[in-house]
PDB file of C-alpha atoms in Angstrom:
ATOM      1  CA  MET A   1       0.000   0.000   0.000  1.00  0.00           C
ATOM      2  CA  ASP A   2       1.412   3.357  -1.051  1.00  0.00           C
ATOM      3  CA  LEU A   3       1.120   5.738   1.896  1.00  0.00           C
ATOM      4  CA  GLU A   4       1.998   8.699  -0.346  1.00  0.00           C
ATOM      5  CA  LEU A   5       4.582  10.046   2.081  1.00  0.00           C
ATOM      6  CA  THR A   6       7.335  10.602  -0.476  1.00  0.00           C
ATOM      7  CA  GLY A   7       8.624  14.148  -0.167  1.00  0.00           C
ATOM      8  CA  LYS A   8       6.675  14.925   2.990  1.00  0.00           C
ATOM      9  CA  VAL A   9       8.617  16.503   5.865  1.00  0.00           C
ATOM     10  CA  ALA A  10       8.156  14.998   9.304  1.00  0.00           C
ATOM     11  CA  ILE A  11       9.355  15.999  12.767  1.00  0.00           C
ATOM     12  CA  VAL A  12       9.441  13.170  15.313  1.00  0.00           C
ATOM     13  CA  THR A  13      10.163  14.269  18.874  1.00  0.00           C
ATOM     14  CA  GLY A  14      12.092  12.028  21.237  1.00  0.00           C
ATOM     15  CA  SER A  15      13.328  10.013  18.263  1.00  0.00           C
ATOM     16  CA  ALA A  16      16.911   9.217  19.185  1.00  0.00           C
ATOM     17  CA  ARG A  17      15.820   5.781  20.355  1.00  0.00           C
ATOM     18  CA  GLY A  18      12.810   3.633  21.231  1.00  0.00           C
ATOM     19  CA  LEU A  19       9.377   4.233  19.718  1.00  0.00           C
ATOM     20  CA  GLY A  20      10.453   7.564  18.265  1.00  0.00           C
ATOM     21  CA  GLU A  21      13.440   6.046  16.503  1.00  0.00           C
ATOM     22  CA  ALA A  22      11.320   3.251  15.014  1.00  0.00           C
ATOM     23  CA  THR A  23       8.794   5.833  13.830  1.00  0.00           C
ATOM     24  CA  ALA A  24      11.465   8.036  12.263  1.00  0.00           C
ATOM     25  CA  ARG A  25      12.898   5.027  10.440  1.00  0.00           C
ATOM     26  CA  ARG A  26       9.448   3.948   9.214  1.00  0.00           C
ATOM     27  CA  LEU A  27       8.532   7.375   7.874  1.00  0.00           C
ATOM     28  CA  ALA A  28      11.933   7.722   6.199  1.00  0.00           C
ATOM     29  CA  ALA A  29      11.530   4.303   4.576  1.00  0.00           C
ATOM     30  CA  GLU A  30       8.236   5.570   3.132  1.00  0.00           C
ATOM     31  CA  GLY A  31      10.093   8.430   1.458  1.00  0.00           C
ATOM     32  CA  ALA A  32       9.605  11.230   3.973  1.00  0.00           C
ATOM     33  CA  HIS A  33      12.315  13.695   4.967  1.00  0.00           C
ATOM     34  CA  VAL A  34      12.590  13.052   8.688  1.00  0.00           C
ATOM     35  CA  VAL A  35      13.889  15.333  11.415  1.00  0.00           C
ATOM     36  CA  VAL A  36      15.199  13.294  14.329  1.00  0.00           C
ATOM     37  CA  THR A  37      15.003  15.516  17.379  1.00  0.00           C
ATOM     38  CA  ASP A  38      15.811  14.698  20.975  1.00  0.00           C
ATOM     39  CA  ILE A  39      17.257  16.281  24.095  1.00  0.00           C
ATOM     40  CA  ASP A  40      20.148  13.829  23.576  1.00  0.00           C
ATOM     41  CA  GLY A  41      21.689  15.464  20.544  1.00  0.00           C
ATOM     42  CA  GLU A  42      24.489  12.951  20.082  1.00  0.00           C
ATOM     43  CA  ALA A  43      22.123   9.996  20.022  1.00  0.00           C
ATOM     44  CA  ALA A  44      19.802  11.838  17.636  1.00  0.00           C
ATOM     45  CA  ALA A  45      22.728  12.510  15.285  1.00  0.00           C
ATOM     46  CA  LEU A  46      23.686   8.834  15.281  1.00  0.00           C
ATOM     47  CA  THR A  47      20.136   7.765  14.466  1.00  0.00           C
ATOM     48  CA  ALA A  48      19.833  10.284  11.635  1.00  0.00           C
ATOM     49  CA  LYS A  49      23.241   9.247  10.269  1.00  0.00           C
ATOM     50  CA  ASP A  50      22.178   5.605  10.191  1.00  0.00           C
ATOM     51  CA  ILE A  51      18.906   6.440   8.440  1.00  0.00           C
ATOM     52  CA  VAL A  52      20.858   8.297   5.769  1.00  0.00           C
ATOM     53  CA  ALA A  53      23.257   5.362   5.460  1.00  0.00           C
ATOM     54  CA  GLN A  54      20.219   3.203   4.655  1.00  0.00           C
ATOM     55  CA  GLY A  55      19.535   5.440   1.660  1.00  0.00           C
ATOM     56  CA  HIS A  56      16.828   7.623   3.187  1.00  0.00           C
ATOM     57  CA  SER A  57      16.534  11.304   4.126  1.00  0.00           C
ATOM     58  CA  ALA A  58      17.078  12.480   7.688  1.00  0.00           C
ATOM     59  CA  HIS A  59      18.497  15.354   9.685  1.00  0.00           C
ATOM     60  CA  SER A  60      19.084  15.643  13.420  1.00  0.00           C
ATOM     61  CA  ILE A  61      18.380  18.625  15.663  1.00  0.00           C
ATOM     62  CA  ARG A  62      19.008  18.720  19.382  1.00  0.00           C
ATOM     63  CA  GLY A  63      16.215  20.359  21.341  1.00  0.00           C
ATOM     64  CA  ASP A  64      14.314  20.509  24.610  1.00  0.00           C
ATOM     65  CA  ILE A  65      10.604  20.614  23.792  1.00  0.00           C
ATOM     66  CA  THR A  66       9.765  22.123  27.191  1.00  0.00           C
ATOM     67  CA  LYS A  67      11.484  25.316  25.999  1.00  0.00           C
ATOM     68  CA  SER A  68       9.552  27.353  23.458  1.00  0.00           C
ATOM     69  CA  THR A  69      12.739  28.891  22.066  1.00  0.00           C
ATOM     70  CA  ASP A  70      14.155  25.424  21.328  1.00  0.00           C
ATOM     71  CA  VAL A  71      10.922  24.369  19.636  1.00  0.00           C
ATOM     72  CA  ASP A  72      10.701  27.488  17.489  1.00  0.00           C
ATOM     73  CA  ALA A  73      14.336  27.035  16.431  1.00  0.00           C
ATOM     74  CA  LEU A  74      13.640  23.382  15.621  1.00  0.00           C
ATOM     75  CA  VAL A  75      10.756  24.271  13.343  1.00  0.00           C
ATOM     76  CA  VAL A  76      12.643  27.084  11.593  1.00  0.00           C
ATOM     77  CA  GLU A  77      15.654  24.828  10.960  1.00  0.00           C
ATOM     78  CA  THR A  78      13.365  22.099   9.627  1.00  0.00           C
ATOM     79  CA  VAL A  79      11.735  24.470   7.152  1.00  0.00           C
ATOM     80  CA  ASP A  80      15.099  25.930   6.123  1.00  0.00           C
ATOM     81  CA  ARG A  81      16.509  22.446   5.590  1.00  0.00           C
ATOM     82  CA  PHE A  82      13.634  20.770   3.764  1.00  0.00           C
ATOM     83  CA  GLY A  83      11.448  23.624   2.546  1.00  0.00           C
ATOM     84  CA  GLY A  84       8.398  22.969   4.673  1.00  0.00           C
ATOM     85  CA  ILE A  85       6.741  20.718   7.218  1.00  0.00           C
ATOM     86  CA  HIS A  86       3.796  18.365   6.862  1.00  0.00           C
ATOM     87  CA  ILE A  87       3.845  15.852   9.725  1.00  0.00           C
ATOM     88  CA  LEU A  88       4.413  16.241  13.455  1.00  0.00           C
ATOM     89  CA  VAL A  89       4.749  13.170  15.662  1.00  0.00           C
ATOM     90  CA  ASN A  90       4.705  14.073  19.353  1.00  0.00           C
ATOM     91  CA  ASN A  91       6.474  11.088  20.857  1.00  0.00           C
ATOM     92  CA  ALA A  92       8.737  12.544  23.557  1.00  0.00           C
ATOM     93  CA  GLY A  93       7.834  11.448  27.050  1.00  0.00           C
ATOM     94  CA  PHE A  94       8.989   9.316  29.942  1.00  0.00           C
ATOM     95  CA  PRO A  95       7.700   7.839  33.212  1.00  0.00           C
ATOM     96  CA  ARG A  96       9.007   8.721  36.652  1.00  0.00           C
ATOM     97  CA  ASP A  97       7.106   6.318  38.847  1.00  0.00           C
ATOM     98  CA  GLY A  98       6.113   6.454  42.477  1.00  0.00           C
ATOM     99  CA  VAL A  99       3.013   6.466  44.639  1.00  0.00           C
ATOM    100  CA  LEU A 100       1.475   9.926  44.830  1.00  0.00           C
ATOM    101  CA  THR A 101       2.141  10.397  48.549  1.00  0.00           C
ATOM    102  CA  LYS A 102       5.861  10.031  47.865  1.00  0.00           C
ATOM    103  CA  MET A 103       5.980  11.770  44.498  1.00  0.00           C
ATOM    104  CA  SER A 104       7.994  14.981  44.457  1.00  0.00           C
ATOM    105  CA  GLU A 105       6.779  18.119  42.747  1.00  0.00           C
ATOM    106  CA  SER A 106       9.626  17.850  40.248  1.00  0.00           C
ATOM    107  CA  ASP A 107       8.625  14.253  39.425  1.00  0.00           C
ATOM    108  CA  TRP A 108       5.148  15.529  38.610  1.00  0.00           C
ATOM    109  CA  ASP A 109       6.260  18.635  36.739  1.00  0.00           C
ATOM    110  CA  ASP A 110       8.987  16.998  34.653  1.00  0.00           C
ATOM    111  CA  VAL A 111       6.704  14.266  33.320  1.00  0.00           C
ATOM    112  CA  VAL A 112       3.709  16.515  32.679  1.00  0.00           C
ATOM    113  CA  ASP A 113       5.820  19.284  31.136  1.00  0.00           C
ATOM    114  CA  VAL A 114       7.358  17.010  28.506  1.00  0.00           C
ATOM    115  CA  ILE A 115       4.173  15.131  27.623  1.00  0.00           C
ATOM    116  CA  LEU A 116       1.700  18.036  27.693  1.00  0.00           C
ATOM    117  CA  LYS A 117       3.499  21.362  27.702  1.00  0.00           C
ATOM    118  CA  GLY A 118       5.963  20.088  25.122  1.00  0.00           C
ATOM    119  CA  VAL A 119       3.120  19.143  22.801  1.00  0.00           C
ATOM    120  CA  TYR A 120       1.540  22.561  23.353  1.00  0.00           C
ATOM    121  CA  PHE A 121       4.798  24.181  22.218  1.00  0.00           C
ATOM    122  CA  THR A 122       5.364  21.919  19.200  1.00  0.00           C
ATOM    123  CA  CYS A 123       1.806  22.177  17.919  1.00  0.00           C
ATOM    124  CA  LYS A 124       1.697  25.935  18.401  1.00  0.00           C
ATOM    125  CA  SER A 125       4.924  26.348  16.430  1.00  0.00           C
ATOM    126  CA  VAL A 126       4.122  23.893  13.632  1.00  0.00           C
ATOM    127  CA  LEU A 127       0.436  24.668  13.051  1.00  0.00           C
ATOM    128  CA  PRO A 128       0.883  27.984  11.199  1.00  0.00           C
ATOM    129  CA  TYR A 129       2.769  26.131   8.455  1.00  0.00           C
ATOM    130  CA  LEU A 130       0.147  23.390   8.229  1.00  0.00           C
ATOM    131  CA  ILE A 131      -2.697  25.918   8.194  1.00  0.00           C
ATOM    132  CA  GLU A 132      -1.083  27.950   5.421  1.00  0.00           C
ATOM    133  CA  GLN A 133      -0.692  24.908   3.156  1.00  0.00           C
ATOM    134  CA  ARG A 134      -4.132  23.505   4.088  1.00  0.00           C
ATOM    135  CA  TRP A 135      -2.689  20.052   4.807  1.00  0.00           C
ATOM    136  CA  GLY A 136      -1.095  18.454   7.794  1.00  0.00           C
ATOM    137  CA  ARG A 137      -0.879  15.471  10.091  1.00  0.00           C
ATOM    138  CA  ILE A 138      -0.341  15.533  13.844  1.00  0.00           C
ATOM    139  CA  VAL A 139       0.029  12.211  15.664  1.00  0.00           C
ATOM    140  CA  ASN A 140       0.341  12.208  19.442  1.00  0.00           C
ATOM    141  CA  ILE A 141       1.743   9.195  21.281  1.00  0.00           C
ATOM    142  CA  SER A 142      -0.410   8.485  24.308  1.00  0.00           C
ATOM    143  CA  SER A 143      -0.413   5.206  26.252  1.00  0.00           C
ATOM    144  CA  ARG A 144      -2.581   2.460  27.683  1.00  0.00           C
ATOM    145  CA  ALA A 145      -1.658   4.168  30.963  1.00  0.00           C
ATOM    146  CA  GLN A 146      -4.458   6.635  30.168  1.00  0.00           C
ATOM    147  CA  PHE A 147      -6.745   4.129  31.922  1.00  0.00           C
ATOM    148  CA  GLY A 148      -4.701   4.503  35.099  1.00  0.00           C
ATOM    149  CA  ASN A 149      -1.705   2.629  36.484  1.00  0.00           C
ATOM    150  CA  PRO A 150      -0.759   2.439  40.157  1.00  0.00           C
ATOM    151  CA  GLY A 151       2.436   4.359  40.797  1.00  0.00           C
ATOM    152  CA  GLN A 152       2.025   6.402  37.611  1.00  0.00           C
ATOM    153  CA  ALA A 153      -0.351   9.207  38.560  1.00  0.00           C
ATOM    154  CA  ASN A 154       1.825  11.774  36.783  1.00  0.00           C
ATOM    155  CA  TYR A 155       2.332   9.725  33.616  1.00  0.00           C
ATOM    156  CA  ALA A 156      -1.261   8.466  33.431  1.00  0.00           C
ATOM    157  CA  SER A 157      -2.637  11.988  33.919  1.00  0.00           C
ATOM    158  CA  ALA A 158      -0.412  13.431  31.215  1.00  0.00           C
ATOM    159  CA  LYS A 159      -1.173  10.671  28.717  1.00  0.00           C
ATOM    160  CA  ALA A 160      -4.922  10.972  29.362  1.00  0.00           C
ATOM    161  CA  GLY A 161      -4.684  14.741  28.997  1.00  0.00           C
ATOM    162  CA  LEU A 162      -2.962  14.268  25.674  1.00  0.00           C
ATOM    163  CA  LEU A 163      -6.109  12.592  24.347  1.00  0.00           C
ATOM    164  CA  GLY A 164      -8.214  15.613  25.301  1.00  0.00           C
ATOM    165  CA  LEU A 165      -5.740  17.865  23.534  1.00  0.00           C
ATOM    166  CA  THR A 166      -5.885  15.581  20.483  1.00  0.00           C
ATOM    167  CA  ARG A 167      -9.659  15.841  20.228  1.00  0.00           C
ATOM    168  CA  ALA A 168      -9.666  19.596  20.824  1.00  0.00           C
ATOM    169  CA  LEU A 169      -7.105  20.205  18.080  1.00  0.00           C
ATOM    170  CA  ALA A 170      -8.936  17.883  15.688  1.00  0.00           C
ATOM    171  CA  LEU A 171     -12.011  20.083  16.091  1.00  0.00           C
ATOM    172  CA  GLU A 172     -10.040  23.316  15.755  1.00  0.00           C
ATOM    173  CA  GLU A 173      -7.899  22.421  12.763  1.00  0.00           C
ATOM    174  CA  GLY A 174     -10.074  20.147  10.632  1.00  0.00           C
ATOM    175  CA  ARG A 175     -11.283  23.023   8.472  1.00  0.00           C
ATOM    176  CA  PHE A 176      -7.696  23.512   7.323  1.00  0.00           C
ATOM    177  CA  GLY A 177      -7.278  19.946   6.093  1.00  0.00           C
ATOM    178  CA  ILE A 178      -5.297  18.966   9.180  1.00  0.00           C
ATOM    179  CA  THR A 179      -5.950  15.688  10.972  1.00  0.00           C
ATOM    180  CA  VAL A 180      -4.986  15.159  14.604  1.00  0.00           C
ATOM    181  CA  ASN A 181      -4.934  11.657  16.052  1.00  0.00           C
ATOM    182  CA  ALA A 182      -3.340   9.665  18.838  1.00  0.00           C
ATOM    183  CA  VAL A 183      -1.738   6.255  19.138  1.00  0.00           C
ATOM    184  CA  ALA A 184      -1.979   4.524  22.518  1.00  0.00           C
ATOM    185  CA  PRO A 185       0.629   1.757  22.807  1.00  0.00           C
ATOM    186  CA  GLY A 186       0.353  -1.111  25.226  1.00  0.00           C
ATOM    187  CA  PHE A 187       3.370  -2.890  26.681  1.00  0.00           C
ATOM    188  CA  VAL A 188       6.184  -2.455  24.164  1.00  0.00           C
ATOM    189  CA  ALA A 189       9.561  -4.141  24.491  1.00  0.00           C
ATOM    190  CA  THR A 190      11.817  -1.201  23.729  1.00  0.00           C
ATOM    191  CA  GLU A 191      15.531  -1.369  24.442  1.00  0.00           C
ATOM    192  CA  ALA A 192      15.014   0.643  27.632  1.00  0.00           C
ATOM    193  CA  VAL A 193      12.275  -1.703  28.841  1.00  0.00           C
ATOM    194  CA  ARG A 194      14.349  -4.778  28.023  1.00  0.00           C
ATOM    195  CA  SER A 195      17.183  -3.408  30.135  1.00  0.00           C
ATOM    196  CA  LEU A 196      15.045  -3.416  33.302  1.00  0.00           C
ATOM    197  CA  GLY A 197      16.117  -5.971  35.875  1.00  0.00           C
ATOM    198  CA  HIS A 198      12.558  -7.263  36.234  1.00  0.00           C
ATOM    199  CA  PHE A 199      11.810  -7.271  32.496  1.00  0.00           C
ATOM    200  CA  GLU A 200      11.012 -10.978  32.254  1.00  0.00           C
ATOM    201  CA  LYS A 201       8.557 -10.736  35.139  1.00  0.00           C
ATOM    202  CA  ILE A 202       6.653  -7.765  33.767  1.00  0.00           C
ATOM    203  CA  LYS A 203       6.782  -9.190  30.246  1.00  0.00           C
ATOM    204  CA  ASP A 204       5.169 -12.452  31.384  1.00  0.00           C
ATOM    205  CA  LYS A 205       2.495 -10.529  33.280  1.00  0.00           C
ATOM    206  CA  ALA A 206       1.764  -8.378  30.230  1.00  0.00           C
ATOM    207  CA  ILE A 207       1.490 -11.416  27.952  1.00  0.00           C
ATOM    208  CA  GLU A 208      -0.950 -13.088  30.329  1.00  0.00           C
ATOM    209  CA  SER A 209      -3.293 -10.082  30.161  1.00  0.00           C
ATOM    210  CA  THR A 210      -2.922  -9.503  26.396  1.00  0.00           C
ATOM    211  CA  PRO A 211      -5.378 -11.380  24.150  1.00  0.00           C
ATOM    212  CA  LEU A 212      -2.799 -11.680  21.344  1.00  0.00           C
ATOM    213  CA  ARG A 213      -0.383 -13.273  23.832  1.00  0.00           C
ATOM    214  CA  ARG A 214       2.698 -11.270  22.962  1.00  0.00           C
ATOM    215  CA  VAL A 215       4.267  -7.938  23.771  1.00  0.00           C
ATOM    216  CA  GLY A 216       4.435  -5.114  21.296  1.00  0.00           C
ATOM    217  CA  THR A 217       7.449  -4.015  19.293  1.00  0.00           C
ATOM    218  CA  PRO A 218       8.482  -0.462  18.414  1.00  0.00           C
ATOM    219  CA  GLU A 219       7.705  -1.332  14.806  1.00  0.00           C
ATOM    220  CA  ASP A 220       4.083  -2.104  15.720  1.00  0.00           C
ATOM    221  CA  ILE A 221       3.715   1.471  16.923  1.00  0.00           C
ATOM    222  CA  ALA A 222       5.634   2.925  13.986  1.00  0.00           C
ATOM    223  CA  ASP A 223       3.302   1.196  11.518  1.00  0.00           C
ATOM    224  CA  ALA A 224       0.256   2.720  13.213  1.00  0.00           C
ATOM    225  CA  VAL A 225       1.802   6.193  13.159  1.00  0.00           C
ATOM    226  CA  ALA A 226       2.751   5.871   9.489  1.00  0.00           C
ATOM    227  CA  PHE A 227      -0.854   5.011   8.607  1.00  0.00           C
ATOM    228  CA  LEU A 228      -2.283   7.985  10.498  1.00  0.00           C
ATOM    229  CA  ALA A 229       0.295  10.274   8.900  1.00  0.00           C
ATOM    230  CA  SER A 230      -0.616   9.122   5.415  1.00  0.00           C
ATOM    231  CA  GLU A 231      -3.206   9.894   2.760  1.00  0.00           C
ATOM    232  CA  ARG A 232      -4.838   6.560   3.592  1.00  0.00           C
ATOM    233  CA  ALA A 233      -6.084   8.112   6.853  1.00  0.00           C
ATOM    234  CA  SER A 234      -7.333  11.356   5.346  1.00  0.00           C
ATOM    235  CA  PHE A 235     -10.832  10.989   6.863  1.00  0.00           C
ATOM    236  CA  VAL A 236      -9.638   9.914  10.317  1.00  0.00           C
ATOM    237  CA  SER A 237      -9.307  12.659  12.919  1.00  0.00           C
ATOM    238  CA  GLY A 238      -9.775  13.042  16.659  1.00  0.00           C
ATOM    239  CA  GLU A 239      -9.324   9.302  17.106  1.00  0.00           C
ATOM    240  CA  THR A 240      -7.165   7.182  19.397  1.00  0.00           C
ATOM    241  CA  LEU A 241      -5.728   4.037  17.836  1.00  0.00           C
ATOM    242  CA  HIS A 242      -4.990   1.527  20.578  1.00  0.00           C
ATOM    243  CA  VAL A 243      -2.038  -0.677  19.688  1.00  0.00           C
ATOM    244  CA  THR A 244      -2.206  -2.951  22.704  1.00  0.00           C
ATOM    245  CA  GLY A 245      -2.759  -6.461  21.415  1.00  0.00           C
ATOM    246  CA  GLY A 246      -6.328  -6.207  22.666  1.00  0.00           C
ATOM    247  CA  ARG A 247      -5.400  -5.218  26.208  1.00  0.00           C
ATOM    248  CA  PHE A 248      -7.185  -2.218  27.670  1.00  0.00           C
ATOM    249  CA  GLY A 249      -7.417  -2.597  31.436  1.00  0.00           C
TER     250      GLY A 249
END
């Protein structure tokens, strides 16, 4: 299936590794010019270099999406480099777990700022370009944690909030030919997750509660994002695509 992404310009936040990296690679393989951006500039540069070595188009930009000046500079450099912007994938985010009674204010703020405030900054900076060209795709990476996870009040709140933002923007921007959707991954065996000391235990537990009886891969998420970013999803907006193997609770 031709996703008609050749020549499109995509920014993927938090794409030095993990789900973001897989998404950047998938979009690049479909012919998009991909900007790999991450707070870890060295890792982002390595990912972009490898994508280029595979014969695709990529460029890395270091940036902190919780800083509006960084985001604005990211968008300007993207447009200068590739001549425009068409797709924004808001992937950056991380958990910092703990029960609420022991959660510090910084643990709350850091998680919520990246997942929600960062998306506010990126969308606000990118949207004028999408509105002007009357075409655009925004895909926000939420999580199954939106339903609530013990020890993840900060992360679950931010990921649930991201779905409200997704629906609000879909309503605001639809008249400009812009779709806004979310992907909610389930348990995904990223490199970071595999490195956890209790990985096998949590993996087995996840498999037991997943109807498809396996854990997800970064590529599973990347495929979903690529679809929502494509012409094939031109009449899909304000939706959340759960990529969980059938697991919701």
